[in-house]
GROMACS .gro file of C-alpha atoms in nm:
model
  430
    1VAL     CA    1  11.654  13.047  13.199
    2PRO     CA    2  11.844  12.735  13.085
    3ARG     CA    3  11.623  12.448  12.979
    4VAL     CA    4  11.581  12.144  13.203
    5CYS     CA    5  11.796  11.880  13.036
    6GLN     CA    6  11.637  11.601  12.838
    7CYS     CA    7  11.805  11.269  12.766
    8ALA     CA    8  12.160  11.305  12.625
    9ASP     CA    9  12.150  11.686  12.647
   10THR     CA   10  12.450  11.904  12.724
   11GLN     CA   11  12.346  12.238  12.875
   12THR     CA   12  12.612  12.509  12.918
   13MET     CA   13  12.575  12.817  13.137
   14PRO     CA   14  12.865  13.060  13.084
   15PHE     CA   15  12.758  13.319  13.341
   16GLY     CA   16  12.934  13.625  13.477
   17ARG     CA   17  12.949  13.688  13.851
   18GLY     CA   18  12.615  13.762  14.011
   19ALA     CA   19  12.414  13.591  13.737
   20GLY     CA   20  12.343  13.290  13.957
   21LYS     CA   21  12.516  13.002  13.780
   22SER     CA   22  12.574  12.798  14.098
   23TRP     CA   23  12.218  12.861  14.217
   24MET     CA   24  12.088  12.755  13.875
   25GLN     CA   25  12.299  12.441  13.887
   26ARG     CA   26  12.139  12.334  14.213
   27GLN     CA   27  11.784  12.410  14.093
   28LEU     CA   28  11.842  12.186  13.792
   29TRP     CA   29  11.964  11.905  14.020
   30TYR     CA   30  11.651  11.931  14.233
   31LEU     CA   31  11.424  11.942  13.929
   32LEU     CA   32  11.586  11.627  13.792
   33VAL     CA   33  11.536  11.452  14.127
   34LEU     CA   34  11.173  11.569  14.126
   35GLN     CA   35  11.126  11.426  13.778
   36TYR     CA   36  11.301  11.090  13.820
   37ASP     CA   37  11.291  11.000  14.192
   38GLU     CA   38  11.097  10.674  14.242
   39GLN     CA   39  11.110  10.609  13.866
   40VAL     CA   40  11.242  10.258  13.796
   41ARG     CA   41  11.509  10.240  13.526
   42GLY     CA   42  11.746   9.955  13.447
   43PRO     CA   43  11.711   9.576  13.472
   44ASN     CA   44  11.787   9.550  13.845
   45GLY     CA   45  11.522   9.790  13.964
   46GLN     CA   46  11.748  10.096  13.992
   47ARG     CA   47  11.548  10.405  14.076
   48GLY     CA   48  11.591  10.778  14.056
   49ALA     CA   49  11.848  11.016  13.907
   50ARG     CA   50  12.215  10.967  13.987
   51ILE     CA   51  12.387  11.307  13.975
   52VAL     CA   52  12.764  11.349  13.999
   53VAL     CA   53  12.894  11.702  14.060
   54LEU     CA   54  13.242  11.731  13.911
   55MET     CA   55  13.458  12.009  14.060
   56ASP     CA   56  13.832  12.047  14.107
   57THR     CA   57  13.825  11.971  14.482
   58LEU     CA   58  13.575  11.862  14.746
   59LYS     CA   59  13.668  12.171  14.945
   60HIS     CA   60  13.568  12.393  14.652
   61PHE     CA   61  13.235  12.210  14.620
   62THR     CA   62  13.169  12.259  14.992
   63ALA     CA   63  13.255  12.630  14.974
   64VAL     CA   64  13.030  12.695  14.673
   65HIS     CA   65  12.738  12.460  14.733
   66GLY     CA   66  12.758  12.295  15.076
   67LEU     CA   67  12.579  12.540  15.309
   68LEU     CA   68  12.334  12.671  15.049
   69MET     CA   69  12.239  12.319  14.939
   70ARG     CA   70  12.164  12.217  15.298
   71GLN     CA   71  11.952  12.531  15.347
   72GLU     CA   72  11.756  12.477  15.024
   73LEU     CA   73  11.692  12.110  15.100
   74ALA     CA   74  11.566  12.206  15.444
   75ASP     CA   75  11.341  12.482  15.310
   76GLN     CA   76  11.178  12.516  14.967
   77TRP     CA   77  11.298  12.173  14.849
   78ALA     CA   78  11.237  11.992  15.179
   79PHE     CA   79  10.953  11.790  15.026
   80LEU     CA   80  11.214  11.593  14.826
   81GLY     CA   81  11.332  11.434  15.151
   82GLY     CA   82  11.705  11.479  15.081
   83ALA     CA   83  11.947  11.368  15.352
   84VAL     CA   84  12.290  11.534  15.344
   85ASN     CA   85  12.604  11.356  15.463
   86LYS     CA   86  12.803  11.645  15.611
   87THR     CA   87  13.132  11.456  15.578
   88THR     CA   88  13.115  11.353  15.212
   89GLY     CA   89  12.864  11.612  15.088
   90MET     CA   90  12.655  11.337  14.927
   91VAL     CA   91  12.276  11.376  14.928
   92THR     CA   92  12.045  11.075  14.914
   93PHE     CA   93  11.670  11.080  14.844
   94PRO     CA   94  11.402  10.829  14.945
   95GLY     CA   95  11.319  10.739  14.585
   96GLY     CA   96  11.673  10.625  14.502
   97SER     CA   97  11.817  10.947  14.363
   98TRP     CA   98  12.145  11.088  14.486
   99ILE     CA   99  12.377  11.387  14.437
  100ARG     CA  100  12.747  11.311  14.486
  101PRO     CA  101  13.040  11.557  14.467
  102PHE     CA  102  13.343  11.414  14.287
  103PRO     CA  103  13.689  11.581  14.296
  104ALA     CA  104  13.821  11.608  13.939
  105THR     CA  105  14.178  11.498  14.007
  106GLU     CA  106  14.385  11.295  13.764
  107HIS     CA  107  14.389  11.007  14.015
  108ASN     CA  108  14.012  11.008  14.050
  109SER     CA  109  13.966  11.013  13.673
  110THR     CA  110  14.101  10.657  13.677
  111SER     CA  111  13.978  10.527  14.011
  112GLY     CA  112  13.628  10.669  13.962
  113ARG     CA  113  13.547  10.482  13.643
  114GLY     CA  114  13.344  10.227  13.834
  115THR     CA  115  13.085  10.495  13.907
  116ARG     CA  116  12.767  10.494  13.696
  117ALA     CA  117  12.559  10.807  13.663
  118ASP     CA  118  12.275  10.975  13.480
  119VAL     CA  119  12.389  11.337  13.509
  120VAL     CA  120  12.731  11.500  13.532
  121ALA     CA  121  12.717  11.858  13.658
  122ILE     CA  122  13.035  12.064  13.630
  123ASP     CA  123  13.056  12.399  13.809
  124GLU     CA  124  13.356  12.629  13.758
  125ALA     CA  125  13.426  12.414  13.454
  126ASP     CA  126  13.760  12.570  13.365
  127ASP     CA  127  13.906  12.434  13.689
  128VAL     CA  128  13.847  12.085  13.547
  129ASP     CA  129  14.100  11.949  13.298
  130LEU     CA  130  13.957  11.843  12.965
  131ASP     CA  131  14.133  11.507  12.990
  132VAL     CA  132  13.969  11.434  13.326
  133TYR     CA  133  13.625  11.533  13.198
  134ASP     CA  134  13.659  11.324  12.882
  135SER     CA  135  13.795  11.021  13.063
  136VAL     CA  136  13.516  10.997  13.320
  137CYS     CA  137  13.204  11.093  13.127
  138VAL     CA  138  13.194  10.796  12.892
  139PRO     CA  139  13.245  10.525  13.159
  140TRP     CA  140  12.990  10.693  13.385
  141PHE     CA  141  12.731  10.692  13.105
  142SER     CA  142  12.801  10.341  12.977
  143GLU     CA  143  12.466  10.190  13.084
  144PRO     CA  144  12.208  10.206  12.804
  145TRP     CA  145  11.944  10.338  13.045
  146SER     CA  146  12.163  10.628  13.163
  147LEU     CA  147  12.012  10.971  13.096
  148ARG     CA  148  12.356  11.094  12.978
  149GLN     CA  149  12.293  11.456  13.070
  150ARG     CA  150  12.560  11.719  13.127
  151ILE     CA  151  12.524  12.060  13.292
  152VAL     CA  152  12.832  12.280  13.253
  153SER     CA  153  12.873  12.623  13.412
  154GLY     CA  154  13.144  12.868  13.512
  155THR     CA  155  13.344  13.173  13.411
  156PRO     CA  156  13.623  13.148  13.150
  157ARG     CA  157  13.956  13.105  13.326
  158ARG     CA  158  14.112  12.928  13.024
  159GLY     CA  159  13.979  13.152  12.749
  160ARG     CA  160  13.896  12.949  12.439
  161TYR     CA  161  14.090  12.644  12.551
  162GLY     CA  162  13.890  12.526  12.849
  163LEU     CA  163  13.591  12.301  12.901
  164LEU     CA  164  13.351  12.596  12.934
  165TYR     CA  165  13.428  12.739  12.589
  166ARG     CA  166  13.426  12.397  12.425
  167THR     CA  167  13.075  12.310  12.538
  168HIS     CA  168  12.954  12.670  12.487
  169SER     CA  169  13.082  12.678  12.127
  170ARG     CA  170  12.915  12.346  12.054
  171GLY     CA  171  12.589  12.489  12.185
  172LEU     CA  172  12.620  12.765  11.925
  173ASP     CA  173  12.708  12.520  11.647
  174GLN     CA  174  12.407  12.368  11.470
  175THR     CA  175  12.611  12.061  11.377
  176TRP     CA  176  12.620  11.954  11.745
  177PRO     CA  177  12.274  11.815  11.826
  178ASP     CA  178  12.144  11.822  12.181
  179HIS     CA  179  12.394  12.091  12.287
  180TYR     CA  180  12.249  12.413  12.427
  181THR     CA  181  12.404  12.723  12.579
  182ARG     CA  182  12.290  13.043  12.749
  183HIS     CA  183  12.544  13.323  12.800
  184SER     CA  184  12.467  13.574  13.075
  185THR     CA  185  12.639  13.869  13.248
  186TYR     CA  186  12.586  14.057  13.573
  187ALA     CA  187  12.405  14.333  13.379
  188GLU     CA  188  12.112  14.100  13.307
  189CYS     CA  189  12.043  14.060  13.680
  190PRO     CA  190  12.020  14.413  13.825
  191GLU     CA  191  11.774  14.298  14.091
  192ILE     CA  192  12.032  14.069  14.256
  193VAL     CA  193  12.365  14.241  14.177
  194GLY     CA  194  12.451  14.549  14.383
  195THR     CA  195  12.571  14.855  14.194
  196GLU     CA  196  12.832  14.929  14.462
  197ILE     CA  197  13.010  14.596  14.426
  198VAL     CA  198  13.008  14.628  14.046
  199ALA     CA  199  13.157  14.977  14.071
  200GLU     CA  200  13.429  14.840  14.300
  201ALA     CA  201  13.505  14.556  14.056
  202LYS     CA  202  13.534  14.804  13.769
  203ARG     CA  203  13.809  14.986  13.955
  204GLY     CA  204  14.020  14.673  13.940
  205PRO     CA  205  14.198  14.527  13.634
  206ALA     CA  206  13.982  14.563  13.323
  207GLU     CA  207  14.079  14.212  13.209
  208THR     CA  208  13.952  14.061  13.534
  209PHE     CA  209  13.624  14.251  13.516
  210ARG     CA  210  13.559  14.141  13.158
  211ARG     CA  211  13.640  13.778  13.236
  212GLU     CA  212  13.465  13.745  13.573
  213TRP     CA  213  13.166  13.978  13.540
  214LEU     CA  214  13.101  13.983  13.163
  215CYS     CA  215  13.206  13.620  13.103
  216ASP     CA  216  13.425  13.735  12.814
  217PHE     CA  217  13.626  13.447  12.665
  218ASP     CA  218  13.864  13.699  12.505
  219ALA     CA  219  13.909  13.917  12.812
  220ALA     CA  220  14.289  13.915  12.779
  221GLU     CA  221  14.277  14.097  12.443
  222GLY     CA  222  14.282  13.779  12.241
  223LEU     CA  223  14.583  13.623  12.414
  224VAL     CA  224  14.595  13.252  12.337
  225LEU     CA  225  14.760  13.155  12.668
  226ASP     CA  226  14.602  13.423  12.883
  227GLU     CA  227  14.691  13.243  13.207
  228PHE     CA  228  15.065  13.259  13.137
  229ARG     CA  229  15.219  13.502  13.387
  230GLU     CA  230  15.580  13.610  13.394
  231ASP     CA  231  15.572  13.651  13.774
  232PHE     CA  232  15.444  13.295  13.821
  233HIS     CA  233  15.554  13.069  13.535
  234VAL     CA  234  15.904  13.207  13.482
  235ARG     CA  235  16.147  13.048  13.728
  236PRO     CA  236  16.478  12.857  13.711
  237ALA     CA  237  16.457  12.482  13.715
  238PRO     CA  238  16.537  12.324  14.053
  239ALA     CA  239  16.907  12.249  14.083
  240ASP     CA  240  16.834  11.892  14.195
  241ALA     CA  241  16.570  11.821  13.931
  242ARG     CA  242  16.574  11.470  13.783
  243TRP     CA  243  16.419  11.464  13.439
  244GLN     CA  244  16.248  11.140  13.338
  245ARG     CA  245  16.239  11.270  12.981
  246VAL     CA  246  16.387  11.556  12.785
  247LEU     CA  247  16.192  11.687  12.486
  248VAL     CA  248  16.305  11.927  12.217
  249GLY     CA  249  16.050  12.121  12.015
  250VAL     CA  250  16.160  12.258  11.677
  251ASP     CA  251  16.004  12.529  11.463
  252PHE     CA  252  16.186  12.585  11.135
  253GLY     CA  253  16.247  12.932  10.995
  254TYR     CA  254  16.481  13.154  10.796
  255THR     CA  255  16.323  13.495  10.740
  256ASP     CA  256  16.112  13.422  11.047
  257PRO     CA  257  16.300  13.294  11.349
  258GLY     CA  258  16.375  12.926  11.385
  259VAL     CA  259  16.347  12.784  11.735
  260PHE     CA  260  16.476  12.496  11.946
  261VAL     CA  261  16.328  12.466  12.295
  262ALA     CA  262  16.447  12.199  12.541
  263ILE     CA  263  16.193  12.079  12.796
  264GLY     CA  264  16.261  11.867  13.103
  265VAL     CA  265  15.978  11.642  13.221
  266ALA     CA  266  15.962  11.525  13.582
  267GLY     CA  267  15.707  11.264  13.687
  268HIS     CA  268  15.482  11.049  13.476
  269GLY     CA  269  15.143  11.066  13.309
  270ASN     CA  270  14.894  11.324  13.433
  271ASP     CA  271  15.119  11.406  13.730
  272ALA     CA  272  15.415  11.507  13.511
  273GLN     CA  273  15.545  11.862  13.519
  274ALA     CA  274  15.746  12.025  13.240
  275HIS     CA  275  16.011  12.295  13.250
  276ALA     CA  276  16.136  12.479  12.941
  277LEU     CA  277  16.510  12.478  13.011
  278ASP     CA  278  16.676  12.660  12.721
  279GLU     CA  279  16.615  12.802  12.375
  280VAL     CA  280  16.790  12.867  12.047
  281TYR     CA  281  16.609  13.150  11.866
  282GLU     CA  282  16.764  13.286  11.547
  283SER     CA  283  16.672  13.426  11.204
  284GLY     CA  284  16.867  13.403  10.878
  285LYS     CA  285  17.045  13.076  10.960
  286VAL     CA  286  17.089  12.791  10.712
  287LEU     CA  287  17.046  12.420  10.782
  288ASP     CA  288  17.417  12.358  10.849
  289TRP     CA  289  17.410  12.618  11.128
  290TRP     CA  290  17.107  12.451  11.288
  291ALA     CA  291  17.273  12.111  11.254
  292GLU     CA  292  17.568  12.237  11.460
  293ARG     CA  293  17.331  12.360  11.732
  294ALA     CA  294  17.155  12.024  11.725
  295ARG     CA  295  17.489  11.844  11.776
  296ALA     CA  296  17.565  12.064  12.076
  297TRP     CA  297  17.224  11.986  12.228
  298ARG     CA  298  17.266  11.616  12.153
  299ALA     CA  299  17.580  11.628  12.367
  300ARG     CA  300  17.388  11.800  12.652
  301TRP     CA  301  17.081  11.576  12.630
  302PRO     CA  302  17.179  11.257  12.445
  303GLN     CA  303  16.847  11.082  12.515
  304ALA     CA  304  16.627  11.374  12.412
  305GLU     CA  305  16.320  11.315  12.196
  306TRP     CA  306  16.287  11.577  11.922
  307PHE     CA  307  15.951  11.689  11.775
  308ALA     CA  308  15.952  11.925  11.479
  309ASP     CA  309  15.724  12.115  11.243
  310PRO     CA  310  15.578  11.827  11.037
  311SER     CA  311  15.550  12.040  10.722
  312ARG     CA  312  15.927  12.009  10.664
  313PRO     CA  313  15.997  11.634  10.628
  314ASP     CA  314  16.310  11.700  10.418
  315THR     CA  315  16.471  11.904  10.695
  316ILE     CA  316  16.363  11.650  10.958
  317ASN     CA  317  16.523  11.368  10.759
  318ALA     CA  318  16.843  11.571  10.711
  319LEU     CA  319  16.879  11.638  11.085
  320ARG     CA  320  16.805  11.274  11.166
  321SER     CA  321  17.068  11.138  10.925
  322ASP     CA  322  17.337  11.408  10.959
  323VAL     CA  323  17.317  11.472  11.334
  324GLY     CA  324  17.188  11.137  11.457
  325ILE     CA  325  16.908  11.272  11.678
  326ASN     CA  326  16.577  11.105  11.754
  327ILE     CA  327  16.360  11.353  11.561
  328GLN     CA  328  16.014  11.314  11.411
  329GLY     CA  329  15.733  11.526  11.281
  330ALA     CA  330  15.498  11.642  11.555
  331LYS     CA  331  15.146  11.499  11.582
  332GLY     CA  332  14.813  11.669  11.633
  333ARG     CA  333  14.618  11.967  11.506
  334VAL     CA  334  14.694  12.324  11.610
  335ASP     CA  335  14.389  12.344  11.839
  336GLU     CA  336  14.487  12.017  12.010
  337GLY     CA  337  14.838  12.145  12.075
  338LEU     CA  338  14.709  12.476  12.211
  339ALA     CA  339  14.460  12.301  12.438
  340THR     CA  340  14.752  12.097  12.577
  341LEU     CA  341  14.956  12.412  12.642
  342ALA     CA  342  14.659  12.586  12.806
  343ASN     CA  343  14.616  12.287  13.036
  344LEU     CA  344  14.985  12.286  13.127
  345VAL     CA  345  15.005  12.657  13.212
  346HIS     CA  346  14.673  12.657  13.401
  347ILE     CA  347  14.733  12.778  13.758
  348ARG     CA  348  14.588  12.539  14.014
  349HIS     CA  349  14.489  12.651  14.365
  350PRO     CA  350  14.458  12.343  14.586
  351ASP     CA  351  14.333  12.538  14.887
  352ASP     CA  352  14.066  12.724  14.684
  353SER     CA  353  14.224  13.061  14.762
  354ALA     CA  354  14.352  13.320  14.518
  355SER     CA  355  14.694  13.318  14.686
  356ASP     CA  356  14.995  13.199  14.487
  357SER     CA  357  15.164  13.053  14.796
  358LYS     CA  358  15.045  12.698  14.724
  359ALA     CA  359  14.943  12.740  14.361
  360TRP     CA  360  15.116  12.536  14.095
  361ALA     CA  361  15.115  12.470  13.721
  362ARG     CA  362  15.240  12.186  13.505
  363LEU     CA  363  15.465  12.403  13.286
  364TYR     CA  364  15.733  12.656  13.382
  365VAL     CA  365  15.987  12.847  13.174
  366ASP     CA  366  16.348  12.923  13.265
  367PRO     CA  367  16.443  13.295  13.255
  368ARG     CA  368  16.709  13.219  12.993
  369CYS     CA  369  16.427  13.159  12.741
  370ARG     CA  370  16.383  13.535  12.707
  371ASN     CA  371  16.248  13.527  12.350
  372GLY     CA  372  16.008  13.250  12.439
  373ILE     CA  373  15.876  13.441  12.740
  374ARG     CA  374  15.819  13.749  12.527
  375GLU     CA  375  15.631  13.548  12.265
  376LEU     CA  376  15.418  13.356  12.514
  377MET     CA  377  15.304  13.685  12.665
  378SER     CA  378  15.220  13.830  12.322
  379TYR     CA  379  15.078  13.522  12.147
  380ARG     CA  380  14.728  13.620  12.037
  381ARG     CA  381  14.448  13.562  11.787
  382LYS     CA  382  14.364  13.798  11.501
  383ARG     CA  383  14.084  14.049  11.532
  384ASP     CA  384  13.772  13.973  11.334
  385PRO     CA  385  13.794  14.194  11.019
  386HIS     CA  386  13.415  14.243  11.030
  387ASP     CA  387  13.400  14.331  11.401
  388ARG     CA  388  13.709  14.483  11.558
  389GLU     CA  389  13.573  14.418  11.907
  390ARG     CA  390  13.587  14.043  11.850
  391TYR     CA  391  13.862  13.792  11.776
  392SER     CA  392  13.867  13.519  11.516
  393GLU     CA  393  14.002  13.165  11.563
  394ALA     CA  394  14.304  13.249  11.343
  395ILE     CA  395  14.631  13.319  11.527
  396GLU     CA  396  14.870  13.604  11.447
  397HIS     CA  397  15.190  13.479  11.288
  398ALA     CA  398  15.406  13.717  11.487
  399ASN     CA  399  15.515  13.577  11.824
  400SER     CA  400  15.410  13.225  11.726
  401HIS     CA  401  15.752  13.064  11.678
  402PHE     CA  402  15.844  12.963  12.034
  403PRO     CA  403  15.483  12.862  12.117
  404ASP     CA  404  15.476  12.647  11.804
  405ALA     CA  405  15.796  12.468  11.902
  406LEU     CA  406  15.662  12.426  12.255
  407ARG     CA  407  15.329  12.278  12.144
  408TYR     CA  408  15.498  12.039  11.897
  409ALA     CA  409  15.687  11.880  12.187
  410CYS     CA  410  15.422  11.909  12.456
  411PHE     CA  411  15.133  11.769  12.255
  412SER     CA  412  15.345  11.482  12.127
  413ALA     CA  413  15.441  11.401  12.488
  414PHE     CA  414  15.124  11.494  12.680
  415GLY     CA  415  14.845  11.468  12.425
  416LYS     CA  416  14.632  11.152  12.436
  417PRO     CA  417  14.481  11.071  12.097
  418PRO     CA  418  14.273  10.878  12.017
  419ARG     CA  419  14.031  10.999  12.283
  420ILE     CA  420  13.685  10.869  12.357
  421ARG     CA  421  13.444  11.139  12.262
  422ALA     CA  422  13.211  11.211  12.549
  423GLU     CA  423  12.906  11.262  12.329
  424TRP     CA  424  12.940  10.923  12.156
  425GLY     CA  425  12.904  10.567  12.269
  426PRO     CA  426  13.181  10.389  12.459
  427ASP     CA  427  13.308  10.201  12.154
  428GLN     CA  428  13.361  10.505  11.932
  429VAL     CA  429  13.680  10.706  11.936
  430ILE     CA  430  13.833  10.999  11.753
   0.00000   0.00000   0.00000
C-alpha cells in the first residue's frame, strides 16, 4: 500500500489494470482531508487541504472518478461532509478542504497559475504533458505553508519518456529525497481481478497486455518512440498548410548515413504542430555533396532555421559560410530531445475514447520520408547485458540517424530550458 504523503513528498503508483490505482488515489485524497480539515494554516486563517486533480480533460476525470467519488463520499466517507458540485466536479468540505479537477491543457497551464494548492494528484499521468505538469506545480506550491505533496499514478503510455516513468525512476533513485514509488500489476490482486478478463486480454496484442496489465515501461520491446504508428503519424502535409516556421535538422555522417530533415511548423507555442516534409538520407557523401543539397533546400525554404549535430562545429561553420544558411549547433541533452519527440508524437484523444477519428498528435511525417519512417519504427534501446529481459538507457546506434536529426530541430524549437524544477523552490531553475 502506498504511504500517505508527508510534507513535500512525491508518491508514484505505476499500477497495471485491476490493481486499483484510481481507487487508491481517491483514498489518499480522503485521508489527507481527514488529517488536515479544520487545521488552520497560513497567515489569513486558511484551513484544510487543497487538492488539485490534474488530468488531461474534465471529461476523463468524470469518467474515471466522478460517479465512484460521489458514492464513496455518500457512504464510507460520508462523515467528512463532502459536497460535490455535479457541474464542475469540485468537492468542498466543512473544514475548508477541497478537491478540484483541473484539465491539463496548455492553455490552463498558463491561466491556472493563480491557483494555490497543497496537493497535486495526477491520474493517468502519461496523458499529461511534462511541460504542463512542470509549469503548474511550482506556482501552485509557492506559499511557504503549502504541503507540496504530489500523488502520481497511471499506466505507461509514453514508455520511459512520460511523467509516470520520470517520477517512478526518481522514487527508485536514492539521490531524490522524499520520492517514493510502488509498482504493482494485476497479478498482485487476484481477489479483485477476474481470471476470465485477464485471459481475454492475453489474447490481444502482447505489447498492449504488457503495458496495460503488467505496467511494463518497455512493453514495445525497447522502442524509444513506442507511440509512433505508421498508420497514424504518416500522412502528407495539407496542401493549403501555412508554415510559420521551417526547421531543418541535420545529422552528419559518412560511413553511417547523413540526414537532412525539413520540418514545417504551423501555429505557435504549445499549440504548434510539426510536419516532417522531406528528407535527404545518404551514406558515403563528402561535404561538397551535402553543401549542394543544402543550397537546393535553401532555395526551397529560404527562411529555414537549421539545427545540426553540435559535435561537428567545423562542418557547421563550413555550411554557414559556404552555403549561407542559418545553421547552428543544436541545444539540449539526448534525454531532453527524446522527451520532446515523445511529447510531439503522443496521440491525444479529446473525447476519451480509443477511436482515432478525433485523435491528433503534434508531429506527423510525410510518406516521402521513407528512411525516417523506417528508423522511427525501429529506434530502440539496447538490452541490458546482465539481464536480456530488460533494457538499458543506452540507445542502439542503428536506426538513430533520422531521429537524431529530428530531435536536434524539434528540441531547439520546442524545448523550454531553463525550466523551473518542480521539486525546488520557485526561484531555482535548471
